[in-house]
Each structure stands twice: as C-alpha cells, then as structure tokens.
mmCIF file of C-alpha atoms and ligand atoms in Angstrom:
data_model
loop_
_atom_site.group_PDB
_atom_site.id
_atom_site.type_symbol
_atom_site.label_atom_id
_atom_site.label_comp_id
_atom_site.label_asym_id
_atom_site.label_seq_id
_atom_site.Cartn_x
_atom_site.Cartn_y
_atom_site.Cartn_z
ATOM 1 C CA MET S 1 -22.079 -53.538 -70.866
ATOM 2 C CA GLY S 2 -25.426 -51.871 -70.138
ATOM 3 C CA TYR S 3 -27.550 -52.051 -67.259
ATOM 4 C CA GLN S 4 -28.433 -55.409 -66.005
ATOM 5 C CA PRO S 5 -31.135 -54.776 -63.025
ATOM 6 C CA GLU S 6 -31.159 -57.226 -60.545
ATOM 7 C CA LEU S 7 -34.856 -58.856 -60.531
ATOM 8 C CA VAL S 8 -35.637 -59.708 -57.119
ATOM 9 C CA GLY S 9 -38.921 -57.786 -56.737
ATOM 10 C CA GLY S 10 -41.029 -60.751 -58.007
ATOM 11 C CA HIS S 11 -43.595 -58.274 -59.622
ATOM 12 C CA LEU S 12 -42.578 -56.021 -62.516
ATOM 13 C CA LEU S 13 -43.605 -53.357 -60.696
ATOM 14 C CA LEU S 14 -41.663 -53.732 -57.580
ATOM 15 C CA ASP S 15 -38.301 -54.263 -60.636
ATOM 16 C CA LEU S 16 -39.196 -50.998 -61.454
ATOM 17 C CA LEU S 17 -39.455 -49.312 -58.073
ATOM 18 C CA ASN S 18 -35.669 -51.129 -57.526
ATOM 19 C CA THR S 19 -34.018 -49.352 -60.381
ATOM 20 C CA VAL S 20 -32.814 -46.751 -57.488
ATOM 21 C CA SER S 21 -30.156 -48.184 -55.713
ATOM 22 C CA TRP S 22 -29.449 -46.690 -51.934
ATOM 23 C CA ARG S 23 -32.669 -45.390 -51.841
ATOM 24 C CA LEU S 24 -32.461 -44.522 -48.475
ATOM 25 C CA ASP S 25 -29.108 -42.919 -48.439
ATOM 26 C CA ASP S 26 -29.226 -39.582 -49.984
ATOM 27 C CA SER S 27 -25.280 -39.699 -50.354
ATOM 28 C CA ARG S 28 -25.084 -42.877 -52.439
ATOM 29 C CA TRP S 29 -28.799 -42.831 -54.112
ATOM 30 C CA ILE S 30 -27.971 -43.881 -57.730
ATOM 31 C CA ASP S 31 -30.977 -43.879 -60.404
ATOM 32 C CA ARG S 32 -30.147 -46.693 -62.821
ATOM 33 C CA LEU S 33 -32.253 -45.746 -65.018
ATOM 34 C CA SER S 34 -30.773 -42.337 -66.062
ATOM 35 C CA THR S 35 -30.468 -42.455 -69.702
ATOM 36 C CA PRO S 36 -32.665 -43.898 -72.581
ATOM 37 C CA ALA S 37 -30.483 -46.291 -73.003
ATOM 38 C CA ALA S 38 -30.458 -47.931 -69.541
ATOM 39 C CA LEU S 39 -34.628 -47.594 -69.567
ATOM 40 C CA ALA S 40 -33.957 -50.045 -73.103
ATOM 41 C CA ASP S 41 -31.849 -52.539 -71.396
ATOM 42 C CA TRP S 42 -34.067 -52.568 -68.623
ATOM 43 C CA CYS S 43 -37.367 -53.052 -70.762
ATOM 44 C CA ALA S 44 -35.146 -55.911 -72.474
ATOM 45 C CA ALA S 45 -34.190 -57.568 -69.003
ATOM 46 C CA VAL S 46 -38.083 -57.851 -67.742
ATOM 47 C CA GLY S 47 -38.924 -58.805 -71.517
ATOM 48 C CA LEU S 48 -41.003 -55.568 -72.388
ATOM 49 C CA SER S 49 -39.191 -54.396 -75.117
ATOM 50 C CA ALA S 50 -41.141 -56.019 -78.166
ATOM 51 C CA THR S 51 -44.274 -54.583 -76.391
ATOM 52 C CA THR S 52 -43.207 -51.066 -76.083
ATOM 53 C CA ARG S 53 -42.557 -48.389 -78.061
ATOM 54 C CA SER S 54 -40.144 -45.246 -78.204
ATOM 55 C CA THR S 55 -38.634 -46.861 -75.105
ATOM 56 C CA THR S 56 -35.694 -44.702 -75.839
ATOM 57 C CA SER S 57 -36.650 -40.633 -75.625
ATOM 58 C CA THR S 58 -35.899 -39.008 -73.056
ATOM 59 C CA ALA S 59 -39.277 -37.486 -72.373
ATOM 60 C CA VAL S 60 -40.322 -41.255 -72.130
ATOM 61 C CA LEU S 61 -37.624 -41.828 -69.236
ATOM 62 C CA GLU S 62 -38.786 -38.541 -67.601
ATOM 63 C CA GLU S 63 -42.379 -40.100 -67.455
ATOM 64 C CA VAL S 64 -41.260 -43.579 -66.094
ATOM 65 C CA ALA S 65 -39.641 -41.631 -63.309
ATOM 66 C CA ARG S 66 -43.029 -40.092 -62.275
ATOM 67 C CA VAL S 67 -44.326 -43.414 -62.553
ATOM 68 C CA ARG S 68 -42.229 -45.128 -60.675
ATOM 69 C CA GLU S 69 -41.692 -42.480 -57.538
ATOM 70 C CA THR S 70 -45.312 -42.141 -56.675
ATOM 71 C CA ALA S 71 -45.850 -45.696 -56.921
ATOM 72 C CA TYR S 72 -42.907 -45.946 -54.436
ATOM 73 C CA ALA S 73 -44.367 -43.688 -52.265
ATOM 74 C CA VAL S 74 -47.378 -45.708 -51.934
ATOM 75 C CA ILE S 75 -46.301 -49.063 -52.146
ATOM 76 C CA ARG S 76 -43.739 -48.544 -49.543
ATOM 77 C CA ALA S 77 -45.848 -47.495 -47.265
ATOM 78 C CA LEU S 78 -48.262 -50.465 -47.975
ATOM 79 C CA ALA S 79 -44.835 -52.866 -47.055
ATOM 80 C CA ARG S 80 -44.468 -50.825 -43.840
ATOM 81 C CA GLY S 81 -48.040 -51.830 -42.694
ATOM 82 C CA GLU S 82 -48.671 -48.307 -42.810
ATOM 83 C CA GLU S 83 -51.182 -45.929 -44.611
ATOM 84 C CA PRO S 84 -50.369 -44.165 -47.485
ATOM 85 C CA ALA S 85 -50.583 -40.433 -47.530
ATOM 86 C CA GLU S 86 -53.901 -38.807 -48.858
ATOM 87 C CA ALA S 87 -51.277 -36.699 -51.141
ATOM 88 C CA GLU S 88 -49.490 -39.842 -52.205
ATOM 89 C CA LEU S 89 -52.728 -41.886 -53.118
ATOM 90 C CA GLU S 90 -54.239 -38.974 -55.021
ATOM 91 C CA ALA S 91 -50.884 -38.576 -57.441
ATOM 92 C CA MET S 92 -51.617 -42.628 -57.922
ATOM 93 C CA ARG S 93 -55.380 -41.959 -58.714
ATOM 94 C CA VAL S 94 -54.140 -38.903 -61.229
ATOM 95 C CA LEU S 95 -51.508 -41.050 -62.679
ATOM 96 C CA LEU S 96 -54.151 -44.312 -63.667
ATOM 97 C CA VAL S 97 -56.856 -42.118 -64.520
ATOM 98 C CA GLU S 98 -54.830 -40.980 -67.254
ATOM 99 C CA ALA S 99 -53.093 -44.361 -68.244
ATOM 100 C CA LEU S 100 -56.672 -45.867 -68.657
ATOM 101 C CA SER S 101 -57.542 -42.622 -70.827
ATOM 102 C CA ARG S 102 -54.651 -43.668 -73.273
ATOM 103 C CA ALA S 103 -55.126 -47.370 -73.035
ATOM 104 C CA LYS S 104 -57.544 -49.390 -75.250
ATOM 105 C CA PRO S 105 -60.122 -52.003 -73.856
ATOM 106 C CA VAL S 106 -59.386 -55.701 -74.778
ATOM 107 C CA GLY S 107 -61.897 -58.540 -74.394
ATOM 108 C CA ALA S 108 -64.710 -58.967 -72.683
ATOM 109 C CA CYS S 109 -64.877 -61.104 -69.576
ATOM 110 C CA PRO S 110 -62.424 -60.158 -67.873
ATOM 111 C CA LEU S 111 -61.695 -57.195 -69.294
ATOM 112 C CA ASP S 112 -58.155 -55.976 -69.709
ATOM 113 C CA TRP S 113 -56.260 -52.691 -70.605
ATOM 114 C CA ALA S 114 -53.829 -52.855 -73.888
ATOM 115 C CA THR S 115 -51.160 -50.285 -74.809
ATOM 116 C CA ASP S 116 -47.960 -50.085 -76.073
ATOM 117 C CA GLU S 117 -46.726 -46.912 -74.424
ATOM 118 C CA LEU S 118 -44.168 -48.045 -71.424
ATOM 119 C CA PRO S 119 -45.565 -45.465 -68.913
ATOM 120 C CA VAL S 120 -49.004 -46.543 -69.477
ATOM 121 C CA MET S 121 -48.327 -49.897 -69.046
ATOM 122 C CA LEU S 122 -46.376 -49.151 -65.946
ATOM 123 C CA VAL S 123 -49.444 -47.560 -64.296
ATOM 124 C CA LEU S 124 -51.411 -50.674 -65.171
ATOM 125 C CA ALA S 125 -48.973 -52.735 -63.918
ATOM 126 C CA ALA S 126 -48.996 -50.852 -60.433
ATOM 127 C CA ALA S 127 -52.703 -50.960 -60.173
ATOM 128 C CA LYS S 128 -52.777 -54.786 -60.934
ATOM 129 C CA LEU S 129 -50.290 -55.130 -58.361
ATOM 130 C CA LEU S 130 -52.276 -53.560 -55.599
ATOM 131 C CA GLU S 131 -55.294 -55.230 -56.874
ATOM 132 C CA HIS S 132 -54.682 -58.428 -57.495
ATOM 133 C CA GLU S 133 -51.329 -59.629 -55.480
ATOM 134 C CA ASP S 134 -51.368 -60.442 -52.283
ATOM 135 C CA LEU S 135 -50.306 -57.204 -50.065
ATOM 136 C CA SER S 136 -49.803 -59.081 -46.816
ATOM 137 C CA ARG S 137 -46.522 -60.658 -48.797
ATOM 138 C CA LEU S 138 -45.134 -56.931 -49.624
ATOM 139 C CA ARG S 139 -41.689 -56.443 -47.686
ATOM 140 C CA GLU S 140 -39.295 -53.785 -47.650
ATOM 141 C CA CYS S 141 -35.332 -55.229 -47.564
ATOM 142 C CA GLN S 142 -34.126 -54.681 -44.087
ATOM 143 C CA ASP S 143 -31.061 -53.183 -45.017
ATOM 144 C CA ASP S 144 -31.326 -49.651 -43.355
ATOM 145 C CA ASP S 145 -30.169 -47.928 -46.983
ATOM 146 C CA CYS S 146 -31.295 -50.218 -49.256
ATOM 147 C CA GLY S 147 -35.176 -49.596 -49.600
ATOM 148 C CA TRP S 148 -35.994 -52.457 -52.338
ATOM 149 C CA LEU S 149 -39.515 -53.996 -52.228
ATOM 150 C CA PHE S 150 -40.272 -57.455 -52.805
ATOM 151 C CA LEU S 151 -43.030 -60.193 -52.883
ATOM 152 C CA ASP S 152 -42.416 -62.494 -50.199
ATOM 153 C CA ARG S 153 -42.966 -65.602 -52.109
ATOM 154 C CA SER S 154 -41.280 -68.177 -49.216
ATOM 155 C CA LYS S 155 -43.429 -70.874 -47.673
ATOM 156 C CA ASN S 156 -42.740 -69.397 -43.909
ATOM 157 C CA GLY S 157 -43.061 -65.756 -44.947
ATOM 158 C CA SER S 158 -39.415 -65.138 -43.593
ATOM 159 C CA ARG S 159 -37.811 -63.513 -46.383
ATOM 160 C CA ARG S 160 -36.024 -59.752 -45.395
ATOM 161 C CA TRP S 161 -33.407 -58.748 -47.932
ATOM 162 C CA CYS S 162 -33.805 -57.957 -51.336
ATOM 163 C CA SER S 163 -31.183 -60.437 -52.085
ATOM 164 C CA SER S 164 -29.218 -62.739 -49.726
ATOM 165 C CA ALA S 165 -26.049 -62.595 -51.436
ATOM 166 C CA ASP S 166 -26.023 -58.653 -51.623
ATOM 167 C CA CYS S 167 -28.110 -57.252 -48.764
ATOM 168 C CA GLY S 168 -28.306 -60.352 -46.617
ATOM 169 C CA ASN S 169 -24.851 -61.065 -46.957
ATOM 170 C CA ARG S 170 -23.713 -57.779 -45.763
ATOM 171 C CA ALA S 171 -25.870 -58.105 -42.919
ATOM 172 C CA ARG S 172 -24.217 -61.342 -41.896
ATOM 173 C CA ALA S 173 -20.561 -59.354 -42.203
ATOM 174 C CA LYS S 174 -21.421 -56.808 -40.245
ATOM 175 C CA ARG S 175 -23.224 -58.852 -37.207
ATOM 176 C CA HIS S 176 -19.978 -60.985 -37.722
ATOM 177 C CA TYR S 177 -17.835 -57.895 -37.332
ATOM 178 C CA GLN S 178 -19.687 -56.509 -33.948
ATOM 179 C CA ARG S 179 -19.174 -60.349 -32.628
ATOM 180 C CA VAL S 180 -15.196 -60.121 -33.578
ATOM 181 C CA ARG S 181 -15.080 -56.535 -31.723
ATOM 182 C CA ALA S 182 -17.239 -57.958 -28.768
ATOM 183 C CA GLY S 183 -14.898 -60.642 -28.150
ATOM 184 C CA GLN S 184 -12.098 -58.305 -28.164
ATOM 185 C CA SER S 185 -12.932 -55.720 -25.775
HETATM 186 ZN ZN1 LIG W 1 -31.797 -54.546 -49.841
#
C-alpha cells in the first residue's frame, strides 16, 4: 500500500509541511516524501494529481523538499509567535520570485497565477497561506517531538494536537501513566 498522508493541517501547504514525521526528534525524523511514488500518492490525496505533470521525477522531489523546508522554517516561527529569521524570509522570497517567474497570470480581477509545475504551485500556496489566512489560528502540535503545524479552526481556538487520535491520545496516556505512578509512590 502506498503513502496515505494524514491531512490535518487545514491547508494544502500545512499538509505538505506535515509530510515529515517526528520532525523535532533527530533519531525518529522520517521524510514521508522520500520517493517519487510517495510524492505521487500525496498529490493524489490532496487532489493535485490532475493539475500537475511530472510529479514522479527525483528532480521534482528535491524541489518540493526545498519548498517544504524553506516554508517550514518561516511558518513554524509564525506558529510560535516568533519573528522568522531574516535568512529564512529571504529564502522564501527567492522561492516566490522564482515561482512567479514560472507561473502564468490569469484573470484580471482578482489576479491569480496558474502553473502545472508542482513546486511552483506549492510556493504559491505558501504565499496564499501567508497573505490570506488568519495566522493567529496557526498552531504547532504540543507534542514535544511532533512538529506538525495546523490552522486551528475550532470555535474557541483550543485545539492543541495535530490529531487527537494520535499525539493527543499519547499525551493522555502519558498523563495517566504519571498519575498512576504518582499514586503508587
Ligand atoms: Zn502531533
């Protein structure tokens, strides 16, 4: 069975950033987009396969990884309420300029950009996220090692976990274990 991504980010770009598991733990860090086939699976899951071409080459895979890691640095800082580093913003700006030079303008009002190149599409998705989404809703999963990002669309803005079935469940199990241990001593 191929790669079946968990789409919990609430935005295409965040779902891309979440294709690395255990991002904050070097010993467990896993890149789920490690093969062109996995990238093709991801595109199908997020509904991009029909609009992109040549998603299955290693060159595209490398470009997608570059977009992902560059965007992650900026967006994670914002999720933590921090100012992204100047070098990270500059790297994002370079990607955006490059993407716009490869995209075609469509429509007059509002102006939008069209492309069938996956990396370009993803950079434009990052720009849209940064420009149009309510970034006060941007969150990082509270698990120490997870590092996944999402838009908290809950009414009271109280979502803490990428997935309540996954990181949330583990945290509950950990708290339970600690309570049991505390009760025993
Ligand atoms: Zn998580």
